[in-house]
Amino acid sequence: MKISKILVCILIIACSLATFNPVKAQSGDQILDGIGETALSARYLFSGDTKDWSRNHFNANGNQVTFANDDRFGKVLSLSGDDLSFITIPIQAVANLESFSFTSWIYLKSDKAGQHYFDLGTNETNHLFAAPFGTLLKPGFQVMMTSKLNEESGATSKPVETNKWIHLAIVVDVSSKSITTFIHGRPVARGKYSPEALTQIVSGKPDEKKFFIGKSISKGNPNLKANIHDFRIYRIALNEKQVAAISGNLSNNQVNTTAKPAEDLPHFSSVTPQLYNQYLISVEDISINTTVGNLPRLPGHVKGYYKSGITGPDVRVLWPSPTDIIAVSKPGTYTITGNIPGTNFKPKVKVTVIESASEIRPQLKLKSFPLNQVILTNDENGRKTKFIENRDKFLNVLAQTDPNSFLYMFRHAYGQKQPEGAKSLGGWDTEDTKLRGHATGHYLSAIAQAYKSTSYNKPLQANFERKITYMVNTLYDLSQLSGKPAKGSKVHQSNPKAVPMGPGKKAFDSDLSTEGIRTDYWNWGEGFISAYPPDQFIMLESGAKYGGQKNQIWAPYYTLHKILAGLIDVYEATGNKKALMVATNMGDWVYHRLNSLPQETLIKMWNTYIAGEYGGMNESMARLYGITKNPNFLKTAKLFDNIKVFYGDTAHNSGLAKNVDIFRGLHANQHIPQIVGSIEMYQVSQIPEYYKIADNFWHKMIDDYSYSIGGVAGARNPANAECFIAQPASLYANGFSPEGQNETCATYNMLKLTGDLFLFDQRGELMDYYERGLYNHILASVAENSPANTYHVPLNPGAVKQFENADMTGFTCCNGTAIESSTKLQNSIYFKTNNNDGLYVNLYIPSILNWNEKNITIKQTTDFPKSDETKLSINGNGKFDVNLRVPSWATNGFYIKINGKSQNLDAIPGTYLKLNRLWKNRDVIEIKMPFTFHLDPVMDQQNIASLFYGPILLAAQEPEARKEWRKITLNAGDISRSINGDPKELLFTIDGVTFKPFYDSYGRHSVYLDVTLK
C-alpha cells in the first residue's frame, strides 16, 4: 500500500533464463525518478501548501511563510529570512532512520553566513544541520553533525551559488559511515560520521526533537532567505546514480521508467559452482505428466549425486517460466531443460501431455479449532514462550485502546460530533489519508480474536466484549443514516448506483479535509459504511488512479475488505447480529454498484495499481454468502475475480488456473489476499478453477519467490520493495530491495492461504512453510518490549529491524495485520477431521487443547525450539487418529514413545505419521526429532545462504552496518563441525561471531551469509 504523485508504467526487463518473455509491470507503479516509493519517507512539493505528498502524510507546519510564482517550477515556497519565516517538519519523518537522504531545489537569495537550509536535533550540541554559506565561524557549504558524544563531523565544500536554482542532496549512509553532499547530482564533499552520534540526534522522545527548514536550532543565526521546491526525505542512502536521476529530472512530469535495479549487490562469477554444487557429479532427469492446457508443475529440486564423502541436499534447478500454454496445447511429449547455477549440468524433464480427465474436486477434510479451545501455556520449565510474550504485548495494549479513536474518522465522514476527549489515529488513518478506516477493520478482527482467546482471563475478556459492543453499535447507527433522509428533511438517495456528487461540487473527489469533505450521508445509498464518503468507489469505476491529489484515490475496496472482514469476525466470534447486519447491508451496496458494470471495466479496475487493490473482498463476500446463502453475495464475490491473473483472459486461456505465472513484477500484497479469496470461493462454489488458482500460486511462491524467513516480496527490479521480482527464481538478480525485502502483512496472508489449503490437502510441505513463516517472520516482526512491529523486514548485510506503532495510535497495513497475527497465534497448532475421528498436530508449541466434541483434553509440554522433544498428555478416553507432523528438516530421525515404550514406525520427513488406537486417560506420546544445521541458499546465487538449526533461522549478530555479506567457511562434510554453542539456548558462534534466532535479534544482524564449504 503506497502513495506518490507520479503514475507511470514500468517495463519489466527480461533476465536470467533465455526463454523468458518480457512482460509489463502493473500499470501505475509508483516510480519517482527510478526510485520506488517505498524508499520515500516524505515529499513536500511546496506548491501552495506544506503537505507531505508521500503515503505517510508527515505534513509540515509553515509559520510566516508565503508562496511565490516561479517561471520554472510554478508556485514555490518563499522564505523571507524573517525570524518567524520557516518550516517545521514532523520528527517522525526521520525518527529511527539510520540512513537517509534529503534532496531539494533551492534558490538562495542571500549569502549571509549562518543561514541554515535545515537543522535537525535537540539543541546546538546535538544536531545535524546544513549551512549553504557556512557558520558564523567557518565558511563553505557545511553539513555538520554534533552530538552528546562530543563528536563533530561532516562534509564541507565551496559555498552554494545564489540567485539561481540549485539542486542539493545530502546523503547519510550508515554502512559507509559517511555524509556526502551533492550539487546538481554530482558529489562535492564527503566526510565521516558516527552512527552512534546520529542515533542520539534522531532517536528519543519526539517532543524533544526539532526539524526546521530555513531556521537554526542555535540562537543568533539568521533565518534562511530563499525559495524552495520539492523537498524530499528518503529512508535510504541514495547512490550517485539515483541522485543524478533526481537532479536531472527538471520537470515534475518527467520520470525514469527503467525497471533495472537501482543498486547492484556484490557480483559473483556465473560459471563458478557454489556450496554443494562444487562437489556435484550428476543430477537425475525426471518425467512428469500434465493435461492439455495446463503447464506442468516442475520440482524446484532434483536428486543430485556428489563426490565420495559428501552428503549434499537435493539440487536447486532453475527452469524456464513461460507466460503462455503453447507447449501444452495438445497431447504429446516435449522436453524442458533446466539450469543449475554455476555448473554445466542441464537436467531435463520429459513432459507427457494427456487429454484432460474429469475434474477432481478436493474435499474439505479438516476444521480448525475455535480459538477458545486452544490455550497457549508456558514451556516445560515454567518460562513464558515467545508466543506468550508476543500475545501478551498485544493483548495488554489492545485492552488500553480507546474505541473512539478507531471510530473517529467514521464520525468525521458522517459529520457527527466526537465524544469528549476522543482523539483520531495517526499513520494511515489521519484526516487527509484516503485509506482511513483500514485500521478499524483490523481492530475489529483483533478484538474479536482477543475476546475468543482470553477465556482464561474473564476480566480481560469482558474488556474486549465491551469494546466490541461499543464499536458495533456505533457503526450500526452510522450505517443506518446512509441513504435515508436527515432529520427534518425528505431529501435522500437510497439507490447505491445513483449516488450524486457532493453538494456544490462539479465532480466526485477524494477531498477528506474538514473543509472539503462531503457529509451528505442521506445521498450515499442505503447500507453504506466507511470512514469516507462513496466518492473513491465511484471514481475507481471511472478510471481514477492511485495518488494524493483530489482526483486520485487509495484502494477503497481494500479498506472496505478490512471493515467487512472485521465485522464478520465479530459475528463469528460473538454472534453479534448487528455486526452481520452492517456487513450484509454494505454487501448489498457493493452488489448494486458493481453488478451492472461491464466486465472490461472490472478487469481494468482490479488491475489498476493500488487504486484497484481490493484486499480479500472476494473472500468476505464468499463468507457472507456462506453465512446468509444470499445468491447476490456469491455473484458479487465472482465480480472480484482478477481475470488477468486468475485466467489470463475472459476465455480462461492462461493465468494461475493453467499454472501460468503472469503476476511477476506485480504488487505482492495486492494479489496474495485475492488468492486467499479464491480458496474461499472454491469452498462455497466448488468450481475447481478456484482451487487450482490457490494451489498453483502457493507452489510458485514457495519455489520461486520466497526468502528464508518466509516472505515473498522485496524487489529491486521492479524498483518497489512491495513487488514480486520481475522474473521467477531470481531473488539475487532482482530482489533484496534496499528498502527491505519482506512486507510483514504479505507473510500474514501467505500463512492464511497455507492454512486454508491444508484443510483440503494435508501435505507436510504446507505446514513446513507455515512453521517457517510463523517463527522466522511473524514472531521476528515484534519489538522486544512492546507490540511495536515491522513493516518491511530488512535482510541485507548488517541490517536492523525498524519497529513502529508501540501504542497502537498510527497504523500502516502491517501494523494492522500484526494485531491480528498476535491475537491468534494458537490457531494452527491443531486441526481436527470433519467427523472428529482424527487430530492433526501441526506445530510443537506448549499448549492445551480442549477437544469438546470428544470430551478430550490434550496438553502439549515442551521447550521447543530450545528442545527437540515434546510430550502430548491425553486426558479422557476415545478412539481417534493422532497425525503427527514429521518436519522436512527432521532428517536425523523422528522417534515416538507411547507410555514410555518406543514405537517402531517409519517416519518420513515432510509427511505426517498416523497413530491409530483407543486412547486412554493419562496416555502420553513422547516425540524426539533431533535438530540439525542446514543451509537455505538463494536459488540463483547458492553461496548466499541462511543458516538454520532445525526450524529456526539463525542470524549473525553484527556490531555495525555492512556493505558486504558476512563471509563464513563451513565444513563440507558436516557443517556442524564449524559451529560451537549451546543448543538449549539457541546461541552459537562461528569464528567468534555470535548467532542466535532471528526472532530474538533486536540489534544489527545478517540473515544471509556468503558461505564457502571446505
PDB file of N, CA and C in Angstrom, residues 647-691:
ATOM      1  N   TYR A 647      -7.012 -16.059 -14.823  1.00  0.00           N
ATOM      2  CA  TYR A 647      -7.353 -16.819 -16.026  1.00  0.00           C
ATOM      3  C   TYR A 647      -6.633 -16.358 -17.293  1.00  0.00           C
ATOM      4  N   GLY A 648      -5.898 -15.273 -17.228  1.00  0.00           N
ATOM      5  CA  GLY A 648      -5.202 -14.764 -18.402  1.00  0.00           C
ATOM      6  C   GLY A 648      -6.069 -13.893 -19.269  1.00  0.00           C
ATOM      7  N   ASP A 649      -7.296 -14.351 -19.543  1.00  0.00           N
ATOM      8  CA  ASP A 649      -8.235 -13.583 -20.356  1.00  0.00           C
ATOM      9  C   ASP A 649      -9.649 -14.076 -20.050  1.00  0.00           C
ATOM     10  N   THR A 650     -10.608 -13.476 -20.705  1.00  0.00           N
ATOM     11  CA  THR A 650     -12.009 -13.832 -20.421  1.00  0.00           C
ATOM     12  C   THR A 650     -12.356 -15.238 -20.891  1.00  0.00           C
ATOM     13  N   ALA A 651     -11.535 -15.807 -21.791  1.00  0.00           N
ATOM     14  CA  ALA A 651     -11.770 -17.178 -22.251  1.00  0.00           C
ATOM     15  C   ALA A 651     -11.068 -18.203 -21.370  1.00  0.00           C
ATOM     16  N   HIS A 652     -10.393 -17.747 -20.330  1.00  0.00           N
ATOM     17  CA  HIS A 652      -9.689 -18.619 -19.381  1.00  0.00           C
ATOM     18  C   HIS A 652      -8.613 -19.462 -20.072  1.00  0.00           C
ATOM     19  N   ASN A 653      -7.814 -18.804 -20.907  1.00  0.00           N
ATOM     20  CA  ASN A 653      -6.785 -19.497 -21.677  1.00  0.00           C
ATOM     21  C   ASN A 653      -5.419 -19.531 -21.002  1.00  0.00           C
ATOM     22  N   SER A 654      -5.288 -18.895 -19.844  1.00  0.00           N
ATOM     23  CA  SER A 654      -3.952 -18.808 -19.246  1.00  0.00           C
ATOM     24  C   SER A 654      -4.103 -18.572 -17.754  1.00  0.00           C
ATOM     25  N   GLY A 655      -3.147 -17.880 -17.167  1.00  0.00           N
ATOM     26  CA  GLY A 655      -3.232 -17.493 -15.769  1.00  0.00           C
ATOM     27  C   GLY A 655      -3.003 -18.646 -14.810  1.00  0.00           C
ATOM     28  N   LEU A 656      -3.206 -18.357 -13.537  1.00  0.00           N
ATOM     29  CA  LEU A 656      -2.926 -19.327 -12.488  1.00  0.00           C
ATOM     30  C   LEU A 656      -3.775 -20.585 -12.596  1.00  0.00           C
ATOM     31  N   ALA A 657      -4.965 -20.467 -13.131  1.00  0.00           N
ATOM     32  CA  ALA A 657      -5.808 -21.657 -13.300  1.00  0.00           C
ATOM     33  C   ALA A 657      -5.151 -22.670 -14.227  1.00  0.00           C
ATOM     34  N   LYS A 658      -4.239 -22.199 -15.094  1.00  0.00           N
ATOM     35  CA  LYS A 658      -3.489 -23.067 -16.005  1.00  0.00           C
ATOM     36  C   LYS A 658      -2.031 -23.208 -15.564  1.00  0.00           C
ATOM     37  N   ASN A 659      -1.721 -22.775 -14.349  1.00  0.00           N
ATOM     38  CA  ASN A 659      -0.368 -22.834 -13.800  1.00  0.00           C
ATOM     39  C   ASN A 659       0.602 -21.909 -14.533  1.00  0.00           C
ATOM     40  N   VAL A 660       0.093 -20.790 -15.020  1.00  0.00           N
ATOM     41  CA  VAL A 660       0.919 -19.804 -15.717  1.00  0.00           C
ATOM     42  C   VAL A 660       1.148 -18.601 -14.795  1.00  0.00           C
ATOM     43  N   ASP A 661       2.389 -18.234 -14.651  1.00  0.00           N
ATOM     44  CA  ASP A 661       2.767 -17.101 -13.804  1.00  0.00           C
ATOM     45  C   ASP A 661       2.803 -15.831 -14.650  1.00  0.00           C
ATOM     46  N   ILE A 662       1.767 -15.011 -14.508  1.00  0.00           N
ATOM     47  CA  ILE A 662       1.787 -13.695 -15.151  1.00  0.00           C
ATOM     48  C   ILE A 662       1.640 -12.593 -14.106  1.00  0.00           C
ATOM     49  N   PHE A 663       1.957 -12.929 -12.847  1.00  0.00           N
ATOM     50  CA  PHE A 663       1.906 -11.921 -11.785  1.00  0.00           C
ATOM     51  C   PHE A 663       3.298 -11.406 -11.444  1.00  0.00           C
ATOM     52  N   ARG A 664       4.336 -11.915 -12.095  1.00  0.00           N
ATOM     53  CA  ARG A 664       5.697 -11.444 -11.845  1.00  0.00           C
ATOM     54  C   ARG A 664       5.769  -9.927 -11.996  1.00  0.00           C
ATOM     55  N   GLY A 665       6.483  -9.293 -11.094  1.00  0.00           N
ATOM     56  CA  GLY A 665       6.629  -7.841 -11.157  1.00  0.00           C
ATOM     57  C   GLY A 665       5.479  -7.060 -10.559  1.00  0.00           C
ATOM     58  N   LEU A 666       4.417  -7.728 -10.163  1.00  0.00           N
ATOM     59  CA  LEU A 666       3.250  -7.026  -9.629  1.00  0.00           C
ATOM     60  C   LEU A 666       3.363  -6.836  -8.116  1.00  0.00           C
ATOM     61  N   HIS A 667       2.512  -5.982  -7.580  1.00  0.00           N
ATOM     62  CA  HIS A 667       2.497  -5.686  -6.154  1.00  0.00           C
ATOM     63  C   HIS A 667       2.056  -6.932  -5.390  1.00  0.00           C
ATOM     64  N   ALA A 668       2.922  -7.401  -4.480  1.00  0.00           N
ATOM     65  CA  ALA A 668       2.700  -8.698  -3.841  1.00  0.00           C
ATOM     66  C   ALA A 668       1.423  -8.732  -3.025  1.00  0.00           C
ATOM     67  N   ASN A 669       1.302  -7.833  -2.063  1.00  0.00           N
ATOM     68  CA  ASN A 669       0.160  -7.951  -1.155  1.00  0.00           C
ATOM     69  C   ASN A 669      -1.121  -7.371  -1.748  1.00  0.00           C
ATOM     70  N   GLN A 670      -1.049  -6.862  -2.969  1.00  0.00           N
ATOM     71  CA  GLN A 670      -2.286  -6.552  -3.682  1.00  0.00           C
ATOM     72  C   GLN A 670      -2.924  -7.840  -4.182  1.00  0.00           C
ATOM     73  N   HIS A 671      -2.097  -8.877  -4.381  1.00  0.00           N
ATOM     74  CA  HIS A 671      -2.594 -10.085  -5.028  1.00  0.00           C
ATOM     75  C   HIS A 671      -2.720 -11.280  -4.103  1.00  0.00           C
ATOM     76  N   ILE A 672      -1.891 -11.381  -3.068  1.00  0.00           N
ATOM     77  CA  ILE A 672      -1.992 -12.555  -2.192  1.00  0.00           C
ATOM     78  C   ILE A 672      -3.376 -12.663  -1.562  1.00  0.00           C
ATOM     79  N   PRO A 673      -3.973 -11.576  -1.036  1.00  0.00           N
ATOM     80  CA  PRO A 673      -5.330 -11.715  -0.478  1.00  0.00           C
ATOM     81  C   PRO A 673      -6.362 -12.140  -1.521  1.00  0.00           C
ATOM     82  N   GLN A 674      -6.152 -11.784  -2.793  1.00  0.00           N
ATOM     83  CA  GLN A 674      -7.069 -12.238  -3.833  1.00  0.00           C
ATOM     84  C   GLN A 674      -7.024 -13.760  -3.948  1.00  0.00           C
ATOM     85  N   ILE A 675      -5.830 -14.335  -3.765  1.00  0.00           N
ATOM     86  CA  ILE A 675      -5.678 -15.787  -3.838  1.00  0.00           C
ATOM     87  C   ILE A 675      -6.295 -16.443  -2.602  1.00  0.00           C
ATOM     88  N   VAL A 676      -6.143 -15.799  -1.445  1.00  0.00           N
ATOM     89  CA  VAL A 676      -6.828 -16.286  -0.246  1.00  0.00           C
ATOM     90  C   VAL A 676      -8.332 -16.320  -0.513  1.00  0.00           C
ATOM     91  N   GLY A 677      -8.816 -15.286  -1.194  1.00  0.00           N
ATOM     92  CA  GLY A 677     -10.233 -15.251  -1.552  1.00  0.00           C
ATOM     93  C   GLY A 677     -10.625 -16.363  -2.498  1.00  0.00           C
ATOM     94  N   SER A 678      -9.694 -16.772  -3.371  1.00  0.00           N
ATOM     95  CA  SER A 678     -10.052 -17.812  -4.347  1.00  0.00           C
ATOM     96  C   SER A 678     -10.289 -19.152  -3.658  1.00  0.00           C
ATOM     97  N   ILE A 679      -9.548 -19.445  -2.595  1.00  0.00           N
ATOM     98  CA  ILE A 679      -9.782 -20.721  -1.904  1.00  0.00           C
ATOM     99  C   ILE A 679     -11.105 -20.671  -1.147  1.00  0.00           C
ATOM    100  N   GLU A 680     -11.475 -19.490  -0.641  1.00  0.00           N
ATOM    101  CA  GLU A 680     -12.796 -19.332  -0.011  1.00  0.00           C
ATOM    102  C   GLU A 680     -13.894 -19.475  -1.063  1.00  0.00           C
ATOM    103  N   MET A 681     -13.634 -18.941  -2.270  1.00  0.00           N
ATOM    104  CA  MET A 681     -14.601 -19.084  -3.355  1.00  0.00           C
ATOM    105  C   MET A 681     -14.784 -20.551  -3.736  1.00  0.00           C
ATOM    106  N   TYR A 682     -13.703 -21.311  -3.716  1.00  0.00           N
ATOM    107  CA  TYR A 682     -13.825 -22.735  -4.023  1.00  0.00           C
ATOM    108  C   TYR A 682     -14.698 -23.427  -2.969  1.00  0.00           C
ATOM    109  N   GLN A 683     -14.504 -23.062  -1.747  1.00  0.00           N
ATOM    110  CA  GLN A 683     -15.247 -23.714  -0.667  1.00  0.00           C
ATOM    111  C   GLN A 683     -16.752 -23.519  -0.816  1.00  0.00           C
ATOM    112  N   VAL A 684     -17.180 -22.323  -1.271  1.00  0.00           N
ATOM    113  CA  VAL A 684     -18.623 -22.071  -1.360  1.00  0.00           C
ATOM    114  C   VAL A 684     -19.199 -22.392  -2.728  1.00  0.00           C
ATOM    115  N   SER A 685     -18.319 -22.472  -3.771  1.00  0.00           N
ATOM    116  CA  SER A 685     -18.840 -22.682  -5.132  1.00  0.00           C
ATOM    117  C   SER A 685     -18.502 -24.046  -5.704  1.00  0.00           C
ATOM    118  N   GLN A 686     -17.439 -24.693  -5.200  1.00  0.00           N
ATOM    119  CA  GLN A 686     -16.953 -25.977  -5.717  1.00  0.00           C
ATOM    120  C   GLN A 686     -16.538 -25.890  -7.190  1.00  0.00           C
ATOM    121  N   ILE A 687     -16.178 -24.697  -7.652  1.00  0.00           N
ATOM    122  CA  ILE A 687     -15.639 -24.538  -9.011  1.00  0.00           C
ATOM    123  C   ILE A 687     -14.149 -24.865  -8.963  1.00  0.00           C
ATOM    124  N   PRO A 688     -13.690 -25.918  -9.645  1.00  0.00           N
ATOM    125  CA  PRO A 688     -12.302 -26.392  -9.493  1.00  0.00           C
ATOM    126  C   PRO A 688     -11.246 -25.339  -9.807  1.00  0.00           C
ATOM    127  N   GLU A 689     -11.527 -24.454 -10.744  1.00  0.00           N
ATOM    128  CA  GLU A 689     -10.521 -23.455 -11.119  1.00  0.00           C
ATOM    129  C   GLU A 689     -10.072 -22.633  -9.915  1.00  0.00           C
ATOM    130  N   TYR A 690     -10.981 -22.330  -9.029  1.00  0.00           N
ATOM    131  CA  TYR A 690     -10.601 -21.519  -7.867  1.00  0.00           C
ATOM    132  C   TYR A 690      -9.566 -22.246  -7.008  1.00  0.00           C
ATOM    133  N   TYR A 691      -9.734 -23.551  -6.857  1.00  0.00           N
ATOM    134  CA  TYR A 691      -8.754 -24.300  -6.069  1.00  0.00           C
ATOM    135  C   TYR A 691      -7.406 -24.327  -6.785  1.00  0.00           C
TER     136      TYR A 691
END
